[in-house]
Every structure is written in structure tokens, then in C-alpha cells.
Amino acid sequence: MRVFKFGGASVKDAEGIKNVYDVLQKVGYEDVLLVVSAMGKTTNALETVIKNYFDKSAELNSSVQEVKKYHNQILMDLFEEEKHEVFTAVNNQFSDLEYFLAHNKSPNYNFVYDQIVSYGELISTTILSNFMSFMGIKTQWLDVRNFIKTDATYRDAEVDWELTQKNIAKNVKRKILNITQGFLGSDENNFTTTLGREGSDYTAAIFAYCLNAESVTIWKDVPGVMNADPRYFENASLLNQISYREAIELAFYGATVIHPKTLQPLQKKEIPLFVKSFINPLLPGTRVAKGADLEPYLPCFIVKRNQLLISLSSIDFSFIMEENISEIFALFHQFKIKVNLIQNSAISFSVCVEDKFENFKDLNAILSKKFKVDFDENVTLYTIRHFNDKAAQTVEENKTVLLKQVSRETMQVVTKES
Ligand code: ASP
Ligand code: MG
């Protein structure tokens, strides 16, 4: 069996969904499981709904209507007549969502989040599987919540592999086109859970692992895994093949093509992962497999903007020791600040971090009691895997380098644009 993943961008409109059909025609769809995300930016739109719900905002209803309108337009573009049963099916899903909003009593934000945000995937797969049947492909729509079982950590649920494995082995039919939702699971009480934002790649890997699949293909709007983001680098080139190890490293440093959790289950069973273009599905794309690195390595560039460089030094000239460092890290964790680079010397300690939730001000108040705190906002962190002089020059040119760290394979530079 092959597992295919189509992300939000690939199904953002009727054109995109028709294109999924074309891809399947070209690459085959027998004995395939499709894992599909919410359409376009639906997950973000549903996050707005959730926010409005908790804020008791007057915009709540209109934000729901917006999501409805968007999907309705897609339905109208795909199916000639409104009598098609998919209209009722999608309408019922929206009614369920509205019923939940009207009757929910739980004040637990993360719980409510998962119950609501999941409609994005439930609706997208309903539309997609109806469209494939409409076009004459026999499909089986699977509610992923009957397969992927998790703990009750809403918004970041942990997979119960044993139960999941049993469900998948027993109930996924071979030899047909199966369509299911990415990103979702369910807990012991059958409440919906989610695996973390952008988690659909991971879903594909979970199914592949449990099915002993032949391969996983992630269909993207780029030709495959590139050595740099073509939006920021001229001459970005496609990596024809990379090892799991290299892919994990790239994902770790922030390359966004593959969700970092995806690789581990695949690597364990040595299931190859392909990243291919949904525009040119017959091109080979990138193959991620065991020991597949091409040598010599191309330098790979990963850019993280909007970082914060913090330097802590001791007030009384004492050393910064393990004890301080573990305390500092506990604070970063507590304030949900992600550390992307660490450098320390005897009396100072520098970190480049991402403050997604804008908590640094509060953290700084605590740190300043014990340390002298210096920081630079809005800096950029460049990581170059397999760097060479020319690659280093590319990122340092016309910039002020605030910090640099070099190891055998990887060079990281924190810069301020000047
Ligand atoms: N729809 C979810 C998200 O946007 C999951 C995914 O796309 O992978 O985060
Ligand atoms: Mg998405």
C-alpha cells in the first residue's frame, strides 16, 4: 500500500481538488491511502472561531459563516447540482459544529480547540471523497478517530501506538482508495484530539508504519526538498535524495517541508518518503531513505527570522554553571520560548530563541533579578548544513554578525540586517 498526503495548499479550491484527481489518474490509486488536511487556510479560520467563542465576541457567528461560505463555493464549483448528497453531508457537519458551540460547557481551551478545529479535516475529506466517487473512483472514507488513538493532551496528543496499530491492521481495506483526515485522533473517551499544527505529515507516517506501507508521498507545491527556500535564495536546487538522518537534521534546524515527527516512524521501518510536486506528479522529486545522501553534499540553508538573541552574564563575575543553566532552561520551558541556539563562556550565556507567544518581557523581569540581561530583537538565524566558504559568505554579506557557531557539518550565524 502507498500512503499519499495532500496538504491544505493542494486542496485550497476546486481546481486543487480536481488536480488531486489528475494526480491519482497519473500515479494510480489502487491500494492507496490518502491523508488530507483542511482546505487552504481553514485551520487558521477555525482558530479565529475558537478565539471569538472564548472572547464571547459578536463576530463569532460571522466567523463561522465565513468558513461555511468558503467551502460552499468549492462545493458549487465541483458539483454541478446542489442536489448532490455532499451538500447535505457538509451542511450536517456545520450543524454539528454550531451545536457544539451552542451547548459546550467545558472551559478547557485546548479541549474545545480540538473539538472545533477538527471540522476542517472532517469537511475537506468529505468533499474530497465525494468528488472522487463522483468522478468514478471507488473510495472509502475513514474517520481517522476510529484508528489513531491518543492520550488526552489536547492540541499535542501523544499516539497510543499499540491501540492504533490494532485498529489500522484490522480495519483498513486494501485494494481501494481510502481517504482519511490528517492531524486528528481521539482519546480514550472518544473525544477528538489533534497531533499539533501541521501534523498531517505525521498522520501519513503513522498509517505507513502500521500498514507496513511501501512508501509515503507528500505532495507539495514545490518540486521536492530544496537546499534553500526559493523565496529567499536565488539558485535554490532540488535535493534528489537525502537520508532520514539528514532530513531529521534539516527539520530540526527549521526546514519546513517535512514535519519533524514524521521521519522517526518511517525510519524505524525503512519506509521511503517521497516529496513530490502535485503540479508535475511524474517528476521524481526527493527521495528520503536509508543512507541516501548524495555526496558531495550541497550546502543547505535554513533561515529563521524574527529571533531574539539574549545574553545573560553574572552580575558578580561568578561563573555560569550547570545549576544556573538548568534554572534558565526551566524558565524558557515555562514561558514557552523555544531555544534554537546556545553558546556559553565562563561568565556569560547566550541563546537565540523564538518568542512565539511574546512572553519575553515577563521572563526578562525574572531573569534580570539574577543576571545582567542584554538582548537584540528581530535578528535572523541562518543555519548552513554542509557549509563551505562561499555559502558562509552568502549569509554574512552586508550583515552584522552577532554570533557564530561552527561544528563539523553545521554553521549557524545570528545576524542583524544592516
Ligand atoms: N490543518 C492542520 C494545520 O494546518 C494540519 C495540517 O495541515 O497538517 O495545522
Ligand atoms: Mg494545514
PDB file of N, CA, C and O and ligand atoms in Angstrom, residues 37-38 43 121 183 197-200, ligand 1:
ATOM      1  N   SER A  37      -5.419  17.267   4.584  1.00  0.00           N
ATOM      2  CA  SER A  37      -5.546  18.345   5.578  1.00  0.00           C
ATOM      3  C   SER A  37      -6.800  19.165   5.307  1.00  0.00           C
ATOM      4  O   SER A  37      -7.475  18.981   4.300  1.00  0.00           O
ATOM      5  N   ALA A  38      -7.028  20.124   6.175  1.00  0.00           N
ATOM      6  CA  ALA A  38      -8.118  21.081   5.974  1.00  0.00           C
ATOM      7  C   ALA A  38      -7.777  21.946   4.761  1.00  0.00           C
ATOM      8  O   ALA A  38      -6.617  22.147   4.433  1.00  0.00           O
ATOM      9  N   THR A  43      -7.756  25.926   8.891  1.00  0.00           N
ATOM     10  CA  THR A  43      -7.379  25.739  10.305  1.00  0.00           C
ATOM     11  C   THR A  43      -7.199  27.095  10.988  1.00  0.00           C
ATOM     12  O   THR A  43      -7.668  27.295  12.116  1.00  0.00           O
ATOM     13  N   GLU A 121     -10.687  19.221   8.768  1.00  0.00           N
ATOM     14  CA  GLU A 121     -10.289  17.975   8.108  1.00  0.00           C
ATOM     15  C   GLU A 121     -11.505  17.088   7.815  1.00  0.00           C
ATOM     16  O   GLU A 121     -11.553  16.414   6.796  1.00  0.00           O
ATOM     17  N   PHE A 183      -3.893  14.947  10.965  1.00  0.00           N
ATOM     18  CA  PHE A 183      -3.883  15.863  12.122  1.00  0.00           C
ATOM     19  C   PHE A 183      -4.736  15.410  13.316  1.00  0.00           C
ATOM     20  O   PHE A 183      -4.486  15.788  14.437  1.00  0.00           O
ATOM     21  N   ARG A 197      -0.042  21.464  15.258  1.00  0.00           N
ATOM     22  CA  ARG A 197      -0.207  22.137  13.967  1.00  0.00           C
ATOM     23  C   ARG A 197       0.696  21.511  12.914  1.00  0.00           C
ATOM     24  O   ARG A 197       1.799  21.073  13.215  1.00  0.00           O
ATOM     25  N   GLU A 198       0.180  21.476  11.722  1.00  0.00           N
ATOM     26  CA  GLU A 198       0.895  20.892  10.569  1.00  0.00           C
ATOM     27  C   GLU A 198       1.137  19.396  10.756  1.00  0.00           C
ATOM     28  O   GLU A 198       2.063  18.835  10.194  1.00  0.00           O
ATOM     29  N   GLY A 199       0.282  18.762  11.546  1.00  0.00           N
ATOM     30  CA  GLY A 199       0.530  17.368  11.921  1.00  0.00           C
ATOM     31  C   GLY A 199       0.108  16.314  10.897  1.00  0.00           C
ATOM     32  O   GLY A 199       0.267  15.115  11.145  1.00  0.00           O
ATOM     33  N   SER A 200      -0.400  16.732   9.754  1.00  0.00           N
ATOM     34  CA  SER A 200      -0.890  15.728   8.790  1.00  0.00           C
ATOM     35  C   SER A 200       0.207  14.852   8.196  1.00  0.00           C
ATOM     36  O   SER A 200      -0.032  13.686   7.875  1.00  0.00           O
TER      37      SER A 200
HETATM   38  N1  ASP B   1      -4.713  21.526   9.085  1.00  0.00           N
HETATM   39  C1  ASP B   1      -3.715  21.384  10.099  1.00  0.00           C
HETATM   40  C2  ASP B   1      -2.871  22.641  10.172  1.00  0.00           C
HETATM   41  O1  ASP B   1      -2.998  23.497   9.313  1.00  0.00           O
HETATM   42  C3  ASP B   1      -2.869  20.179   9.907  1.00  0.00           C
HETATM   43  C4  ASP B   1      -2.004  20.198   8.671  1.00  0.00           C
HETATM   44  O2  ASP B   1      -2.238  20.972   7.756  1.00  0.00           O
HETATM   45  O3  ASP B   1      -1.068  19.411   8.615  1.00  0.00           O
HETATM   46  O4  ASP B   1      -2.113  22.782  11.084  1.00  0.00           O
END
